[in-house]
C-alpha positions in Angstrom: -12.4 -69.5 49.2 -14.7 -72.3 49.3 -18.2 -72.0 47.4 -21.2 -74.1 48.8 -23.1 -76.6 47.3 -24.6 -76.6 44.1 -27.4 -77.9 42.6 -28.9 -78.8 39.0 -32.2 -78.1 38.0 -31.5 -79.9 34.5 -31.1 -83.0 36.3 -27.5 -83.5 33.9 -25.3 -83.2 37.2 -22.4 -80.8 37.9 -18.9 -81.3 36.3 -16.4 -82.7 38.2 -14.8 -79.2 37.8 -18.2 -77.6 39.1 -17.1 -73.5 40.4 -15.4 -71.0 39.4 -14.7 -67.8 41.8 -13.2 -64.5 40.7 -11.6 -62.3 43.3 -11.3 -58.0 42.9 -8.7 -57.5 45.4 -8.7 -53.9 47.5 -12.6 -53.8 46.7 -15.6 -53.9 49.0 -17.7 -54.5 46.4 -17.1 -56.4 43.2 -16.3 -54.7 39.9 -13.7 -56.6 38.3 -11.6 -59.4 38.2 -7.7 -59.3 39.3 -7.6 -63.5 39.6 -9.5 -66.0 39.1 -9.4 -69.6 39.6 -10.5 -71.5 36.9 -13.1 -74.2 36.8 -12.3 -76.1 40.3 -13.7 -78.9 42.2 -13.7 -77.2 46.0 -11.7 -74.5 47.7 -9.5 -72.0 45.9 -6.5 -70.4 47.9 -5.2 -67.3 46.5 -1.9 -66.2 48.1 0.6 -63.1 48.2 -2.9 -60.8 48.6 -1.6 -57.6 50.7 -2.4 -57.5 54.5 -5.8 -56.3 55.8 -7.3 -55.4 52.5 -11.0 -56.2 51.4 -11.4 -58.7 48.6 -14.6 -59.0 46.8 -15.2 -62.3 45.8 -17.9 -63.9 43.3 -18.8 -67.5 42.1 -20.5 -69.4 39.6 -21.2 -72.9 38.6 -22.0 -75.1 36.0 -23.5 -78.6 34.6 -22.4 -81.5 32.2 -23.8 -80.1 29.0 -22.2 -76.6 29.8 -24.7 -74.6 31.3 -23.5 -72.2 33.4 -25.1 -70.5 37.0 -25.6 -66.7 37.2 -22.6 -65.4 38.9 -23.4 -65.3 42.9 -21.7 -63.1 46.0 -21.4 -64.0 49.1 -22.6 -62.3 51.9 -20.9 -59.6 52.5 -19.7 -59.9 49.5 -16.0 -59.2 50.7 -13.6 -59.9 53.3 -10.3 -58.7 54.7 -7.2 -60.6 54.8 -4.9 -60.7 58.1 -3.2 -58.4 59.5 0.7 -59.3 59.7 2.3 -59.2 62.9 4.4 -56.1 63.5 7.9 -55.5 64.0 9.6 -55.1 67.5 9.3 -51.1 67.6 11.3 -48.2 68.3 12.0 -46.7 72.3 13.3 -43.3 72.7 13.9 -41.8 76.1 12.2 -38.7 76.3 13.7 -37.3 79.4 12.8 -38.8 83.4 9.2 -39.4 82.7 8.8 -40.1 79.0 9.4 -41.9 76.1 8.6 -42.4 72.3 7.7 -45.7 71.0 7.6 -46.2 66.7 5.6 -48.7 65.5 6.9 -51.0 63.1 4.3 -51.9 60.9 5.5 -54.8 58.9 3.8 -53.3 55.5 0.5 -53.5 57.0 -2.3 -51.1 55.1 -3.1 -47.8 56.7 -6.3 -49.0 57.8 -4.9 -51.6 60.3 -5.1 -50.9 64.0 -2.4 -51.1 66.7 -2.5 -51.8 70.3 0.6 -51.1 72.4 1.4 -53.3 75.6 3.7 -51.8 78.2 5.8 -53.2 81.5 7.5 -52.8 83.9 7.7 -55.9 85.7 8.6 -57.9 82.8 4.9 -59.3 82.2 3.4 -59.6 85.6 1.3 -57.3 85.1 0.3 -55.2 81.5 -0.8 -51.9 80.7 -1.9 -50.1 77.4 -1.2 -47.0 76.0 -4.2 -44.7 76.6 -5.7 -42.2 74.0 -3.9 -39.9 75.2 0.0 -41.2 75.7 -0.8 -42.4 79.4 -0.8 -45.8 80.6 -4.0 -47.5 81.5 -4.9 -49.7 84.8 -2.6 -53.2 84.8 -5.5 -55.6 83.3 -7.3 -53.5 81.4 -8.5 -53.7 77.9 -6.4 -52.7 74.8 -6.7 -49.4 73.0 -6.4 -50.1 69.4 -6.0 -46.9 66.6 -4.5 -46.9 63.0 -0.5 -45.5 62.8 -1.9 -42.5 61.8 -3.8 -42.0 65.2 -0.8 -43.1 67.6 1.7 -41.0 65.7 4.7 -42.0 64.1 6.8 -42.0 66.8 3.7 -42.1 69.6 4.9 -41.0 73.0 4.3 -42.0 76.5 4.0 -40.2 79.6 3.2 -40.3 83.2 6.6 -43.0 83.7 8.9 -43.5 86.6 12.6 -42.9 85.9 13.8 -45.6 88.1 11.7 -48.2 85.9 12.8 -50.8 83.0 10.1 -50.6 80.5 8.8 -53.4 78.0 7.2 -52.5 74.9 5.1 -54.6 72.5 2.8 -54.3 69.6 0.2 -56.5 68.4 -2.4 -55.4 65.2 -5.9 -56.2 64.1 -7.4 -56.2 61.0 -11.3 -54.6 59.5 -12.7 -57.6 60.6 -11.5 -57.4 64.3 -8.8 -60.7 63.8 -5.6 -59.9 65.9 -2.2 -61.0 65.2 0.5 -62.3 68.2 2.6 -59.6 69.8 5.5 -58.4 68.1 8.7 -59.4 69.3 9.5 -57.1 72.6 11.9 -54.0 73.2 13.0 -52.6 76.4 14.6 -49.7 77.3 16.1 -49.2 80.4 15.4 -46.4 83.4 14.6 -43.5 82.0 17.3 -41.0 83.9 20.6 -42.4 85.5 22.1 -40.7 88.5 24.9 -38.0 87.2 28.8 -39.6 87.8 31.8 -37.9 89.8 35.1 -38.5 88.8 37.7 -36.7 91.4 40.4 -35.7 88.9 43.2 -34.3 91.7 43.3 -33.3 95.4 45.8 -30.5 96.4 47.8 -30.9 99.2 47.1 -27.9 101.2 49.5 -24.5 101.2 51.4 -24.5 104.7 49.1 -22.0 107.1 46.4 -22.3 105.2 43.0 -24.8 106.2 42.0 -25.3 102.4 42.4 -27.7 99.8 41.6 -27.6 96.2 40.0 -30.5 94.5 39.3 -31.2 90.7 36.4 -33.3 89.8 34.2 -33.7 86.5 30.1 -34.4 86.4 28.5 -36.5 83.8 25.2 -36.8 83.1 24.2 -39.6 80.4 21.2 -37.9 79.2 23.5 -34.3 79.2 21.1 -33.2 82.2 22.6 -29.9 83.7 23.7 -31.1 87.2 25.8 -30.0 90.1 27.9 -30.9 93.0 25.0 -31.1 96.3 27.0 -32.6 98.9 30.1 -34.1 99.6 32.1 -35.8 102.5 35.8 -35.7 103.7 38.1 -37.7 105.4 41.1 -36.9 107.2 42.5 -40.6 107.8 39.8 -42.3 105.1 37.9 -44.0 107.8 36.1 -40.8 109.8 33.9 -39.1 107.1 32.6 -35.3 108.0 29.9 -33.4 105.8 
């Protein structure tokens, strides 16, 4: 905080220790005094003030033979600190087309914003989060809403399965300051292809054209699924459907 220049009408010059600025945090406009700095020559820095909060500030001043200044505010009279950056968040696979994404907020107040960058070409190209959990046009402009908008987790729809998706945050604070992306998360293609495993063959019965064969399907995202096709050989080099 650093007041302007002063001037004195007595003509008995300021104090080398001229202003003194009192700070009501979490206020918009100023009622009382949580810190203060003292009588100081210039700037006061006040740290350890929690992120994107409004703090009303005042100042006064005085001259050699003690006369103080009505106490002045500046205009507005309060300002917010920054937002902190927020935490690499949260991916969920939502099954083939979908996915929920928690935001880590990094103790940032409820009234912060969030916008939430997606890709899927590893930067080439970046989308936002729309509104309404799809993703916008690659370029366009970010979407920013509070935690309490987005949903805690927020999900996304409208994806491709076969896709690696990207995910980062970045926040902004009441006075429209952003912070640097969050550290990235990625979660891989949204629905794998079910496994076979052939467990046995039976040789077949004499007189008989059948064989029996045991084989197990697995699905990692416990998808029901079931044998479509298959292909035989009867010297492992001429295949027949």
């Amino acid at each position: 905080i650093t007041p302007s220049s002063a001037s004195d009408g007595s003509g008995s010059g300021l104090t080398i220790t001229p202003y003194y600025i009192e700070l009501d945090q979490n206020a918009t406009s100023f009622a009382s005094a949580d810190f203060n700095s003292g009588w100081t020559n210039n700037a006061w820095t006040k740290s350890s003030l929690n992120a994107n909060e409004a703090q009303a500030v005042r100042t006064k001043a005085k001259d050699n033979v003690g006369n103080e200044s009505s106490w002045v505010n500046p205009s507005p009279v309060y300002k917010y600190t920054l937002a902190d950056t927020p935490g690499a968040p949260t991916l969920v696979t939502v099954g083939s087309s979908a996915m929920d994404i928690t935001i880590d907020t990094n103790s940032n107040s409820s009234i912060t914003e969030y916008a939430i960058a997606v890709s899927f070409d590893n930067w080439l190209n970046t989308k936002y989060v729309q509104v309404d959990g799809t993703l916008g046009s690659a370029g366009g402009s970010a979407v920013w809403q509070t935690l309490a908008s987005w949903g805690s987790p927020s999900r996304v729809t409208g994806l491709n399965s076969l896709y690696t998706y990207k995910v980062k945050i970045k926040a902004r604070n009441n006075n429209q300051t952003e912070t640097d992306f969050s550290a990235e998360s990625q979660l891989g293609s949204l629905n794998q292809a079910p496994s076979v495993i052939i467990n046995s063959a039976a040789q077949t019965q004499n007189g008989t054209q059948y064989v029996t064969i045991n084989y197990t399907l697995t699905d990692a995202e416990a998808n029901t699924c079931s044998l479509l096709n298959y292909e035989y050989s009867t010297d492992n080099s001429t295949w027949q459907t």
